[in-house]
């Protein structure tokens, strides 16, 4: 249970950093280039949201594979047999 919590916590922080970085870049560029044009800022936010989603989609798949692999190993007991051999 703690391993899955650790996997999800690391994934959450990495995604948070990704979305904050993309959001900061969008805010900076729209403030510099937009000069108060609301339509341009709204379009920039929409485009950057799609870009952030496109960057994060493979990461979601990798996260699912990591969780599946961890659960599969735990179900088969491979990690338990390695712990018993090491002790």
C-alpha positions as MATLAB code, in Angstrom:
seq = 'XXXXXXXXXXXXXXXXXXXXXXXXXXXXXXXXXXXXXXXXXXXXXXXXXXXXXXXXXXXXXXXXXXXXXXXXXXXXXXXXXXXXXXX';
ca = [
       0.000    0.000    0.000;
       2.801    2.408    0.821;
       4.554    1.740   -2.479;
       1.448    2.703   -4.437;
       1.065    5.805   -2.309;
       4.668    6.728   -3.048;
       4.189    6.162   -6.787;
       1.054    8.302   -6.870;
       2.631   11.034   -4.713;
       5.676   11.351   -6.967;
       3.430   11.345  -10.032;
       1.226   14.048   -8.543;
       4.187   16.311   -7.797;
       5.678   15.818  -11.265;
       2.378   16.629  -12.933;
       1.930   19.632  -10.656;
       5.343   20.954  -11.695;
       4.513   20.386  -15.368;
       1.204   22.237  -15.196;
       2.639   25.101  -13.129;
       5.528   25.532  -15.583;
       3.204   25.517  -18.591;
       0.818   27.899  -16.830;
       3.623   30.278  -15.901;
       4.954   30.267  -19.450;
       1.451   30.936  -20.786;
       0.865   33.790  -18.347;
       4.227   35.356  -19.148;
       3.838   35.114  -22.911;
       0.257   36.337  -22.931;
       1.162   39.287  -20.684;
       4.145   40.251  -22.839;
       2.612   39.602  -26.242;
      -1.081   40.116  -25.501;
      -0.908   43.626  -24.022;
      -4.347   43.243  -22.444;
      -6.117   41.576  -25.377;
      -8.588   39.259  -23.694;
      -9.288   37.179  -26.807;
      -5.589   36.504  -27.362;
      -5.088   35.519  -23.726;
      -8.083   33.167  -23.817;
      -6.799   31.550  -27.008;
      -3.300   31.183  -25.520;
      -4.686   29.514  -22.392;
      -6.718   27.091  -24.515;
      -3.759   26.188  -26.706;
      -1.391   25.727  -23.775;
      -3.931   23.564  -21.964;
      -4.021   21.253  -24.958;
      -0.197   21.270  -25.127;
       0.098   20.402  -21.420;
      -2.404   17.580  -21.875;
      -0.463   16.248  -24.850;
       2.742   16.267  -22.813;
       1.097   14.585  -19.825;
      -0.793   11.842  -21.703;
       2.208    9.512  -22.154;
       3.070   10.115  -18.521;
      -0.374    8.873  -17.447;
       0.174    5.700  -19.458;
       3.595    5.165  -17.877;
       2.082    5.701  -14.439;
      -0.555    3.068  -15.146;
       2.115    0.610  -16.280;
       4.205    1.269  -13.162;
       1.249    0.629  -10.887;
       0.242   -2.470  -12.849;
       3.791   -3.844  -12.680;
       3.992   -3.239   -8.947;
       0.664   -4.928   -8.311;
       1.555   -7.859  -10.562;
       4.855   -8.452   -8.760;
       3.145   -8.240   -5.394;
       0.409  -10.658   -6.492;
       2.909  -13.233   -7.715;
       4.943  -12.902   -4.541;
       8.239  -12.375   -6.355;
       9.252   -9.536   -4.075;
       8.385  -11.619   -1.005;
      10.552  -14.535   -2.144;
      13.457  -12.148   -2.739;
      13.058  -10.713    0.749;
      13.029  -14.215    2.266;
      16.185  -15.189    0.355;
      17.955  -12.022    1.450;
      17.173  -12.612    5.126;
];
